[in-house]
Short mmCIF file of N, CA and C in Angstrom, two decimals:
data_model
loop_
_atom_site.label_atom_id
_atom_site.label_comp_id
_atom_site.label_asym_id
_atom_site.label_seq_id
_atom_site.Cartn_x
_atom_site.Cartn_y
_atom_site.Cartn_z
N UNK T 1 112.25 -126.24 -3.33
CA UNK T 1 110.83 -126.06 -3.03
C UNK T 1 110.66 -124.92 -2.03
N UNK T 2 111.51 -124.90 -1.01
CA UNK T 2 111.44 -123.81 -0.03
C UNK T 2 111.79 -122.48 -0.69
N UNK T 3 112.77 -122.50 -1.59
CA UNK T 3 113.12 -121.28 -2.32
C UNK T 3 111.97 -120.81 -3.20
N UNK T 4 111.24 -121.74 -3.77
CA UNK T 4 110.07 -121.39 -4.59
C UNK T 4 109.01 -120.71 -3.72
N UNK T 5 108.79 -121.25 -2.54
CA UNK T 5 107.85 -120.63 -1.60
C UNK T 5 108.29 -119.22 -1.28
N UNK T 6 109.57 -119.04 -0.94
CA UNK T 6 110.07 -117.71 -0.60
C UNK T 6 109.95 -116.74 -1.76
N UNK T 7 110.20 -117.20 -2.97
CA UNK T 7 110.10 -116.29 -4.12
C UNK T 7 108.66 -115.86 -4.34
N UNK T 8 107.71 -116.76 -4.14
CA UNK T 8 106.30 -116.38 -4.26
C UNK T 8 105.92 -115.36 -3.18
N UNK T 9 106.40 -115.57 -1.97
CA UNK T 9 106.13 -114.61 -0.89
C UNK T 9 106.74 -113.26 -1.20
N UNK T 10 107.97 -113.27 -1.68
CA UNK T 10 108.65 -112.01 -2.04
C UNK T 10 107.87 -111.23 -3.10
N UNK T 11 107.16 -111.95 -3.95
CA UNK T 11 106.38 -111.31 -5.01
C UNK T 11 105.00 -110.87 -4.53
N UNK T 12 104.68 -111.15 -3.26
CA UNK T 12 103.42 -110.69 -2.71
C UNK T 12 102.33 -111.73 -2.63
N UNK T 13 102.60 -112.96 -3.02
CA UNK T 13 101.62 -114.04 -2.89
C UNK T 13 101.74 -114.58 -1.47
N UNK T 14 100.95 -114.03 -0.55
CA UNK T 14 101.11 -114.33 0.87
C UNK T 14 100.56 -115.68 1.30
N UNK T 15 99.76 -116.31 0.47
CA UNK T 15 99.23 -117.64 0.78
C UNK T 15 99.28 -118.51 -0.48
N UNK T 16 100.49 -118.77 -0.98
CA UNK T 16 100.58 -119.57 -2.21
C UNK T 16 100.09 -121.00 -1.97
N UNK T 17 99.39 -121.52 -2.92
CA UNK T 17 98.92 -122.89 -2.82
C UNK T 17 100.07 -123.85 -3.08
N UNK T 18 99.89 -125.08 -2.65
CA UNK T 18 100.90 -126.11 -2.91
C UNK T 18 101.10 -126.27 -4.41
N UNK T 19 100.04 -126.14 -5.19
CA UNK T 19 100.16 -126.24 -6.66
C UNK T 19 101.05 -125.12 -7.21
N UNK T 20 100.87 -123.88 -6.70
CA UNK T 20 101.69 -122.77 -7.18
C UNK T 20 103.15 -122.96 -6.78
N UNK T 21 103.37 -123.48 -5.58
CA UNK T 21 104.74 -123.74 -5.12
C UNK T 21 105.38 -124.80 -6.01
N UNK T 22 104.66 -125.87 -6.27
CA UNK T 22 105.18 -126.93 -7.13
C UNK T 22 105.48 -126.40 -8.53
N UNK T 23 104.57 -125.61 -9.07
CA UNK T 23 104.79 -125.03 -10.39
C UNK T 23 106.04 -124.16 -10.40
N UNK T 24 106.20 -123.30 -9.39
CA UNK T 24 107.37 -122.43 -9.31
C UNK T 24 108.66 -123.24 -9.15
N UNK T 25 108.59 -124.32 -8.38
CA UNK T 25 109.76 -125.15 -8.14
C UNK T 25 110.08 -126.06 -9.32
N UNK T 26 109.15 -126.15 -10.26
CA UNK T 26 109.36 -127.03 -11.40
C UNK T 26 109.28 -128.49 -11.01
N UNK T 27 108.39 -128.79 -10.09
CA UNK T 27 108.25 -130.15 -9.61
C UNK T 27 106.77 -130.49 -9.48
N UNK T 28 106.50 -131.68 -9.02
CA UNK T 28 105.10 -132.09 -8.86
C UNK T 28 104.63 -131.83 -7.44
N UNK T 29 103.33 -131.74 -7.31
CA UNK T 29 102.72 -131.58 -6.00
C UNK T 29 103.09 -132.76 -5.11
N UNK T 30 103.10 -133.91 -5.68
CA UNK T 30 103.41 -135.11 -4.91
C UNK T 30 104.82 -135.06 -4.33
N UNK T 31 105.76 -134.50 -5.09
CA UNK T 31 107.13 -134.42 -4.63
C UNK T 31 107.26 -133.46 -3.43
N UNK T 32 106.45 -132.43 -3.40
CA UNK T 32 106.46 -131.53 -2.24
C UNK T 32 106.15 -132.31 -0.98
N UNK T 33 105.11 -133.11 -1.03
CA UNK T 33 104.72 -133.87 0.17
C UNK T 33 105.66 -135.04 0.44
N UNK T 34 106.41 -135.45 -0.59
CA UNK T 34 107.42 -136.47 -0.37
C UNK T 34 108.59 -135.88 0.44
N UNK T 35 109.03 -134.68 0.05
CA UNK T 35 110.14 -134.02 0.74
C UNK T 35 109.72 -133.43 2.09
N UNK T 36 108.55 -132.89 2.13
CA UNK T 36 108.03 -132.25 3.35
C UNK T 36 106.71 -132.93 3.68
N UNK T 37 106.69 -133.64 4.75
CA UNK T 37 105.48 -134.38 5.11
C UNK T 37 104.26 -133.51 5.32
N UNK T 38 104.50 -132.26 5.71
CA UNK T 38 103.39 -131.35 5.95
C UNK T 38 103.86 -129.91 5.76
N UNK T 39 102.94 -128.98 5.87
CA UNK T 39 103.29 -127.58 5.67
C UNK T 39 104.25 -127.08 6.75
N UNK T 40 104.13 -127.60 7.96
CA UNK T 40 105.00 -127.18 9.05
C UNK T 40 106.47 -127.44 8.70
N UNK T 41 106.76 -128.58 8.11
CA UNK T 41 108.13 -128.90 7.72
C UNK T 41 108.61 -127.96 6.61
N UNK T 42 107.73 -127.64 5.69
CA UNK T 42 108.08 -126.69 4.63
C UNK T 42 108.31 -125.30 5.23
N UNK T 43 107.44 -124.88 6.15
CA UNK T 43 107.62 -123.58 6.80
C UNK T 43 108.95 -123.53 7.54
N UNK T 44 109.31 -124.61 8.22
CA UNK T 44 110.57 -124.63 8.98
C UNK T 44 111.76 -124.46 8.03
N UNK T 45 111.75 -125.19 6.93
CA UNK T 45 112.84 -125.07 5.95
C UNK T 45 112.89 -123.67 5.35
N UNK T 46 111.75 -123.14 4.99
CA UNK T 46 111.70 -121.80 4.40
C UNK T 46 112.19 -120.76 5.42
N UNK T 47 111.80 -120.92 6.68
CA UNK T 47 112.24 -119.98 7.72
C UNK T 47 113.75 -120.04 7.91
N UNK T 48 114.31 -121.23 7.87
CA UNK T 48 115.77 -121.37 7.99
C UNK T 48 116.47 -120.70 6.83
N UNK T 49 115.96 -120.90 5.63
CA UNK T 49 116.57 -120.26 4.46
C UNK T 49 116.42 -118.74 4.51
N UNK T 50 115.29 -118.28 4.98
CA UNK T 50 115.06 -116.84 5.11
C UNK T 50 116.04 -116.25 6.13
N UNK T 51 116.27 -116.97 7.20
CA UNK T 51 117.24 -116.52 8.20
C UNK T 51 118.63 -116.37 7.62
N UNK T 52 119.04 -117.31 6.79
CA UNK T 52 120.35 -117.25 6.13
C UNK T 52 120.40 -116.05 5.18
N UNK T 53 119.33 -115.86 4.42
CA UNK T 53 119.28 -114.71 3.50
C UNK T 53 119.35 -113.39 4.26
N UNK T 54 118.67 -113.34 5.40
CA UNK T 54 118.66 -112.13 6.22
C UNK T 54 120.06 -111.85 6.78
N UNK T 55 120.68 -112.85 7.36
CA UNK T 55 122.01 -112.66 7.94
C UNK T 55 123.03 -112.22 6.91
N UNK T 56 122.86 -112.66 5.68
CA UNK T 56 123.79 -112.28 4.60
C UNK T 56 123.73 -110.78 4.32
N UNK T 57 122.65 -110.14 4.70
CA UNK T 57 122.49 -108.71 4.44
C UNK T 57 122.96 -107.83 5.60
N UNK T 58 123.20 -108.42 6.75
CA UNK T 58 123.58 -107.65 7.93
C UNK T 58 125.08 -107.38 7.91
N UNK T 59 125.43 -106.14 8.07
CA UNK T 59 126.83 -105.73 8.16
C UNK T 59 127.08 -105.18 9.57
N UNK T 60 128.19 -105.59 10.14
CA UNK T 60 128.54 -105.10 11.48
C UNK T 60 128.74 -103.59 11.44
N UNK T 61 128.16 -102.93 12.40
CA UNK T 61 128.31 -101.48 12.52
C UNK T 61 129.36 -101.25 13.61
N UNK T 62 130.46 -100.61 13.25
CA UNK T 62 131.52 -100.39 14.25
C UNK T 62 131.01 -99.59 15.44
N UNK T 63 131.25 -100.11 16.60
CA UNK T 63 130.76 -99.45 17.81
C UNK T 63 131.63 -98.27 18.23
N UNK T 64 132.78 -98.09 17.58
CA UNK T 64 133.65 -96.97 17.93
C UNK T 64 133.35 -95.73 17.07
N UNK T 65 132.36 -95.82 16.21
CA UNK T 65 131.96 -94.64 15.43
C UNK T 65 131.29 -93.63 16.36
N UNK T 66 131.34 -92.35 15.99
CA UNK T 66 130.58 -91.36 16.76
C UNK T 66 129.09 -91.71 16.76
N UNK T 67 128.38 -91.26 17.77
CA UNK T 67 126.96 -91.59 17.94
C UNK T 67 126.15 -91.34 16.67
N UNK T 68 126.26 -90.16 16.08
CA UNK T 68 125.45 -89.83 14.90
C UNK T 68 125.73 -90.78 13.74
N UNK T 69 126.97 -91.17 13.56
CA UNK T 69 127.33 -92.10 12.49
C UNK T 69 126.77 -93.49 12.76
N UNK T 70 126.86 -93.94 14.01
CA UNK T 70 126.27 -95.25 14.37
C UNK T 70 124.77 -95.22 14.17
N UNK T 71 124.15 -94.13 14.59
CA UNK T 71 122.70 -94.00 14.45
C UNK T 71 122.30 -94.05 12.98
N UNK T 72 122.98 -93.29 12.14
CA UNK T 72 122.65 -93.28 10.71
C UNK T 72 122.85 -94.66 10.08
N UNK T 73 123.98 -95.30 10.41
CA UNK T 73 124.26 -96.63 9.83
C UNK T 73 123.25 -97.66 10.31
N UNK T 74 122.92 -97.62 11.59
CA UNK T 74 121.96 -98.57 12.13
C UNK T 74 120.59 -98.39 11.49
N UNK T 75 120.10 -97.17 11.44
CA UNK T 75 118.77 -96.90 10.91
C UNK T 75 118.70 -97.26 9.42
N UNK T 76 119.72 -96.92 8.66
CA UNK T 76 119.71 -97.24 7.23
C UNK T 76 119.66 -98.75 7.03
N UNK T 77 120.49 -99.48 7.77
CA UNK T 77 120.50 -100.93 7.62
C UNK T 77 119.20 -101.55 8.12
N UNK T 78 118.71 -101.12 9.27
CA UNK T 78 117.49 -101.71 9.83
C UNK T 78 116.30 -101.43 8.93
N UNK T 79 116.19 -100.22 8.42
CA UNK T 79 115.07 -99.88 7.52
C UNK T 79 115.11 -100.74 6.27
N UNK T 80 116.29 -100.91 5.71
CA UNK T 80 116.43 -101.75 4.52
C UNK T 80 116.02 -103.19 4.81
N UNK T 81 116.48 -103.73 5.93
CA UNK T 81 116.14 -105.10 6.30
C UNK T 81 114.64 -105.26 6.55
N UNK T 82 114.06 -104.33 7.28
CA UNK T 82 112.63 -104.43 7.59
C UNK T 82 111.78 -104.36 6.33
N UNK T 83 112.16 -103.50 5.42
CA UNK T 83 111.41 -103.39 4.16
C UNK T 83 111.55 -104.69 3.36
N UNK T 84 112.76 -105.22 3.31
CA UNK T 84 113.02 -106.47 2.59
C UNK T 84 112.24 -107.63 3.20
N UNK T 85 112.14 -107.65 4.53
CA UNK T 85 111.46 -108.74 5.23
C UNK T 85 109.93 -108.69 5.12
N UNK T 86 109.39 -107.57 4.76
CA UNK T 86 107.95 -107.36 4.86
C UNK T 86 107.09 -108.42 4.18
N UNK T 87 107.32 -108.81 2.94
CA UNK T 87 106.42 -109.82 2.35
C UNK T 87 106.42 -111.14 3.13
N UNK T 88 107.59 -111.61 3.53
CA UNK T 88 107.66 -112.88 4.26
C UNK T 88 107.05 -112.74 5.65
N UNK T 89 107.30 -111.61 6.31
CA UNK T 89 106.71 -111.40 7.64
C UNK T 89 105.19 -111.32 7.58
N UNK T 90 104.67 -110.68 6.56
CA UNK T 90 103.21 -110.61 6.42
C UNK T 90 102.62 -111.99 6.20
N UNK T 91 103.26 -112.80 5.39
CA UNK T 91 102.78 -114.16 5.16
C UNK T 91 102.90 -114.99 6.43
N UNK T 92 104.02 -114.85 7.14
CA UNK T 92 104.21 -115.60 8.37
C UNK T 92 103.16 -115.22 9.41
N UNK T 93 102.78 -113.94 9.45
CA UNK T 93 101.77 -113.50 10.41
C UNK T 93 100.43 -114.21 10.17
N UNK T 94 100.15 -114.56 8.93
CA UNK T 94 98.90 -115.25 8.62
C UNK T 94 98.89 -116.68 9.17
N UNK T 95 100.07 -117.28 9.33
CA UNK T 95 100.16 -118.68 9.73
C UNK T 95 100.77 -118.89 11.10
N UNK T 96 101.33 -117.88 11.71
CA UNK T 96 102.12 -118.08 12.93
C UNK T 96 101.29 -118.55 14.12
N UNK T 97 100.01 -118.27 14.14
CA UNK T 97 99.18 -118.72 15.26
C UNK T 97 99.10 -120.24 15.31
N UNK T 98 99.27 -120.89 14.19
CA UNK T 98 99.17 -122.35 14.15
C UNK T 98 100.48 -123.03 13.76
N UNK T 99 101.56 -122.25 13.67
CA UNK T 99 102.84 -122.82 13.23
C UNK T 99 103.93 -122.57 14.25
N UNK T 100 104.39 -123.61 14.87
CA UNK T 100 105.51 -123.51 15.81
C UNK T 100 106.77 -123.08 15.08
N UNK T 101 106.98 -123.56 13.87
CA UNK T 101 108.17 -123.20 13.09
C UNK T 101 108.22 -121.70 12.83
N UNK T 102 107.10 -121.10 12.47
CA UNK T 102 107.08 -119.67 12.18
C UNK T 102 107.19 -118.85 13.46
N UNK T 103 106.61 -119.33 14.54
CA UNK T 103 106.74 -118.65 15.83
C UNK T 103 108.20 -118.68 16.27
N UNK T 104 108.84 -119.83 16.15
CA UNK T 104 110.26 -119.95 16.50
C UNK T 104 111.11 -119.02 15.64
N UNK T 105 110.84 -118.98 14.36
CA UNK T 105 111.61 -118.12 13.45
C UNK T 105 111.45 -116.65 13.82
N UNK T 106 110.23 -116.25 14.16
CA UNK T 106 110.00 -114.87 14.57
C UNK T 106 110.79 -114.54 15.84
N UNK T 107 110.79 -115.46 16.80
CA UNK T 107 111.53 -115.23 18.05
C UNK T 107 113.04 -115.11 17.79
N UNK T 108 113.56 -115.97 16.92
CA UNK T 108 115.00 -115.92 16.60
C UNK T 108 115.36 -114.63 15.89
N UNK T 109 114.55 -114.23 14.93
CA UNK T 109 114.82 -112.99 14.20
C UNK T 109 114.74 -111.78 15.12
N UNK T 110 113.74 -111.76 15.99
CA UNK T 110 113.60 -110.66 16.94
C UNK T 110 114.79 -110.60 17.88
N UNK T 111 115.20 -111.75 18.40
CA UNK T 111 116.35 -111.79 19.31
C UNK T 111 117.62 -111.30 18.62
N UNK T 112 117.82 -111.69 17.36
CA UNK T 112 119.00 -111.25 16.63
C UNK T 112 118.98 -109.73 16.43
N UNK T 113 117.83 -109.20 16.06
CA UNK T 113 117.71 -107.76 15.88
C UNK T 113 117.92 -107.00 17.17
N UNK T 114 117.36 -107.52 18.26
CA UNK T 114 117.54 -106.89 19.57
C UNK T 114 119.00 -106.92 19.99
N UNK T 115 119.67 -108.04 19.74
CA UNK T 115 121.08 -108.16 20.09
C UNK T 115 121.91 -107.13 19.33
N UNK T 116 121.64 -106.98 18.03
CA UNK T 116 122.37 -106.01 17.22
C UNK T 116 122.18 -104.60 17.78
N UNK T 117 120.95 -104.23 18.09
CA UNK T 117 120.68 -102.89 18.61
C UNK T 117 121.40 -102.67 19.94
N UNK T 118 121.32 -103.64 20.84
CA UNK T 118 121.96 -103.51 22.15
C UNK T 118 123.49 -103.42 22.00
N UNK T 119 124.03 -104.06 20.99
CA UNK T 119 125.48 -104.01 20.75
C UNK T 119 125.89 -102.64 20.20
N UNK T 120 125.18 -102.17 19.18
CA UNK T 120 125.53 -100.91 18.52
C UNK T 120 125.42 -99.73 19.49
N UNK T 121 124.44 -99.77 20.36
CA UNK T 121 124.21 -98.65 21.28
C UNK T 121 124.50 -99.03 22.73
N UNK T 122 125.42 -99.95 22.91
CA UNK T 122 125.78 -100.40 24.27
C UNK T 122 126.24 -99.25 25.14
N UNK T 123 127.03 -98.35 24.61
CA UNK T 123 127.56 -97.25 25.42
C UNK T 123 126.42 -96.40 25.99
N UNK T 124 125.44 -96.12 25.18
CA UNK T 124 124.32 -95.28 25.65
C UNK T 124 123.42 -96.05 26.61
N UNK T 125 123.18 -97.30 26.32
CA UNK T 125 122.28 -98.11 27.16
C UNK T 125 122.95 -98.41 28.51
N UNK T 126 124.21 -98.82 28.46
CA UNK T 126 124.91 -99.22 29.68
C UNK T 126 125.21 -98.04 30.60
N UNK T 127 125.10 -96.82 30.10
CA UNK T 127 125.33 -95.64 30.94
C UNK T 127 124.23 -95.46 31.97
N UNK T 128 123.13 -96.15 31.80
CA UNK T 128 121.99 -96.00 32.71
C UNK T 128 122.00 -97.08 33.78
N UNK T 129 121.40 -96.78 34.90
CA UNK T 129 121.21 -97.76 35.96
C UNK T 129 119.89 -98.48 35.72
N UNK T 130 119.76 -99.67 36.29
CA UNK T 130 118.48 -100.38 36.22
C UNK T 130 117.47 -99.65 37.08
N UNK T 131 116.20 -99.65 36.79
CA UNK T 131 115.54 -100.33 35.67
C UNK T 131 115.53 -99.51 34.38
N UNK T 132 116.06 -98.29 34.42
CA UNK T 132 116.03 -97.42 33.23
C UNK T 132 116.75 -98.07 32.05
N UNK T 133 117.83 -98.80 32.32
CA UNK T 133 118.60 -99.46 31.26
C UNK T 133 117.71 -100.45 30.51
N UNK T 134 117.03 -101.32 31.23
CA UNK T 134 116.17 -102.33 30.59
C UNK T 134 114.99 -101.69 29.89
N UNK T 135 114.43 -100.66 30.51
CA UNK T 135 113.28 -99.98 29.91
C UNK T 135 113.66 -99.31 28.60
N UNK T 136 114.83 -98.65 28.58
CA UNK T 136 115.29 -98.01 27.35
C UNK T 136 115.55 -99.05 26.27
N UNK T 137 116.26 -100.11 26.63
CA UNK T 137 116.56 -101.16 25.64
C UNK T 137 115.28 -101.76 25.08
N UNK T 138 114.31 -102.03 25.93
CA UNK T 138 113.04 -102.59 25.46
C UNK T 138 112.32 -101.62 24.52
N UNK T 139 112.32 -100.34 24.86
CA UNK T 139 111.67 -99.34 24.00
C UNK T 139 112.36 -99.25 22.65
N UNK T 140 113.69 -99.25 22.67
CA UNK T 140 114.45 -99.17 21.41
C UNK T 140 114.18 -100.39 20.53
N UNK T 141 114.15 -101.56 21.16
CA UNK T 141 113.89 -102.79 20.41
C UNK T 141 112.49 -102.78 19.80
N UNK T 142 111.52 -102.31 20.56
CA UNK T 142 110.15 -102.24 20.05
C UNK T 142 110.06 -101.28 18.87
N UNK T 143 110.72 -100.14 18.97
CA UNK T 143 110.68 -99.13 17.90
C UNK T 143 111.31 -99.61 16.61
N UNK T 144 112.26 -100.52 16.70
CA UNK T 144 112.99 -100.96 15.52
C UNK T 144 112.56 -102.35 15.07
N UNK T 145 111.43 -102.81 15.55
CA UNK T 145 110.92 -104.13 15.19
C UNK T 145 110.10 -104.08 13.90
N UNK T 146 109.91 -105.26 13.30
CA UNK T 146 109.10 -105.31 12.09
C UNK T 146 107.65 -104.90 12.36
N UNK T 147 107.02 -105.32 13.47
CA UNK T 147 105.63 -104.86 13.68
C UNK T 147 105.50 -103.33 13.71
N UNK T 148 106.47 -102.64 14.31
CA UNK T 148 106.41 -101.18 14.33
C UNK T 148 106.57 -100.62 12.92
N UNK T 149 107.52 -101.19 12.17
CA UNK T 149 107.74 -100.77 10.78
C UNK T 149 106.47 -101.01 9.95
N UNK T 150 105.92 -102.19 10.07
CA UNK T 150 104.73 -102.54 9.30
C UNK T 150 103.56 -101.62 9.64
N UNK T 151 103.42 -101.27 10.92
CA UNK T 151 102.34 -100.38 11.32
C UNK T 151 102.44 -99.04 10.58
N UNK T 152 103.63 -98.51 10.50
CA UNK T 152 103.81 -97.26 9.76
C UNK T 152 103.53 -97.43 8.28
N UNK T 153 104.00 -98.54 7.72
CA UNK T 153 103.81 -98.77 6.28
C UNK T 153 102.33 -98.93 5.93
N UNK T 154 101.56 -99.65 6.75
CA UNK T 154 100.15 -99.82 6.44
C UNK T 154 99.36 -98.54 6.67
N UNK T 155 99.92 -97.60 7.39
CA UNK T 155 99.32 -96.27 7.54
C UNK T 155 99.58 -95.40 6.32
N UNK T 156 100.33 -95.95 5.36
CA UNK T 156 100.59 -95.23 4.12
C UNK T 156 101.88 -94.43 4.10
N UNK T 157 102.72 -94.59 5.12
CA UNK T 157 103.99 -93.87 5.15
C UNK T 157 104.97 -94.49 4.15
N UNK T 158 105.74 -93.66 3.52
CA UNK T 158 106.76 -94.15 2.59
C UNK T 158 107.90 -94.78 3.38
N UNK T 159 108.74 -95.52 2.67
CA UNK T 159 109.90 -96.11 3.32
C UNK T 159 110.78 -95.02 3.91
N UNK T 160 110.99 -93.94 3.18
CA UNK T 160 111.83 -92.84 3.66
C UNK T 160 111.22 -92.19 4.91
N UNK T 161 109.91 -92.04 4.91
CA UNK T 161 109.26 -91.44 6.08
C UNK T 161 109.36 -92.36 7.29
N UNK T 162 109.23 -93.64 7.08
CA UNK T 162 109.37 -94.60 8.19
C UNK T 162 110.79 -94.56 8.73
N UNK T 163 111.76 -94.49 7.84
CA UNK T 163 113.15 -94.44 8.26
C UNK T 163 113.41 -93.16 9.06
N UNK T 164 112.87 -92.04 8.62
CA UNK T 164 113.05 -90.77 9.34
C UNK T 164 112.39 -90.84 10.72
N UNK T 165 111.22 -91.46 10.79
CA UNK T 165 110.54 -91.61 12.08
C UNK T 165 111.35 -92.48 13.03
N UNK T 166 111.88 -93.58 12.51
CA UNK T 166 112.71 -94.45 13.35
C UNK T 166 113.93 -93.70 13.86
N UNK T 167 114.57 -92.97 12.99
CA UNK T 167 115.78 -92.24 13.40
C UNK T 167 115.45 -91.21 14.47
N UNK T 168 114.39 -90.44 14.26
CA UNK T 168 114.02 -89.41 15.23
C UNK T 168 113.69 -90.01 16.59
N UNK T 169 112.94 -91.11 16.61
CA UNK T 169 112.57 -91.73 17.87
C UNK T 169 113.79 -92.31 18.59
N UNK T 170 114.66 -92.99 17.83
CA UNK T 170 115.87 -93.54 18.45
C UNK T 170 116.76 -92.43 18.99
N UNK T 171 116.96 -91.41 18.20
CA UNK T 171 117.81 -90.29 18.63
C UNK T 171 117.28 -89.66 19.91
N UNK T 172 115.98 -89.40 19.94
CA UNK T 172 115.39 -88.76 21.12
C UNK T 172 115.56 -89.65 22.36
N UNK T 173 115.27 -90.92 22.23
CA UNK T 173 115.39 -91.81 23.40
C UNK T 173 116.84 -92.00 23.83
N UNK T 174 117.73 -92.19 22.88
CA UNK T 174 119.12 -92.43 23.23
C UNK T 174 119.79 -91.18 23.81
N UNK T 175 119.41 -90.02 23.30
CA UNK T 175 120.00 -88.77 23.83
C UNK T 175 119.47 -88.45 25.21
N UNK T 176 118.20 -88.76 25.44
CA UNK T 176 117.61 -88.41 26.74
C UNK T 176 117.92 -89.45 27.80
N UNK T 177 118.24 -90.66 27.35
CA UNK T 177 118.50 -91.74 28.31
C UNK T 177 117.23 -92.15 29.03
N UNK T 178 116.08 -91.85 28.42
CA UNK T 178 114.81 -92.16 29.06
C UNK T 178 114.35 -93.56 28.74
#
């Protein structure tokens, strides 16, 4: 049932009805409420499954690569992930104000993405003294977040243009240490 919800979201149905979910899952509406007492429980299960699907796509970027190679690998992977996440993130944004499960999932995904960025570019970030270190890390995390990606996409930028923008901004900040 949670997989049916995710497949509908992936196809762009950002607010699928329980009937559509049941139809996609090949089950009855009643069975949905039997397995999940409410939408919050369904959202929690779907968020957990989405997290597993997301982690399956993440590949460790070797931190001993030269800066340009790490930058290219990071931006390519992050852009691909952000684009892939977009339908589910847009749907979650519609419900997150009233869903603790979706808010928790967003916080976990953001923390994981921030951790990856801080790991890949640890040498550049750690070279700075506080507070510049924290300020740079926060700026880098914000630039590589789904809200920043989505903002560019809704402005009509192509995926390639968004990826180029992300790379240019990261490169400028990491090289300047600002």
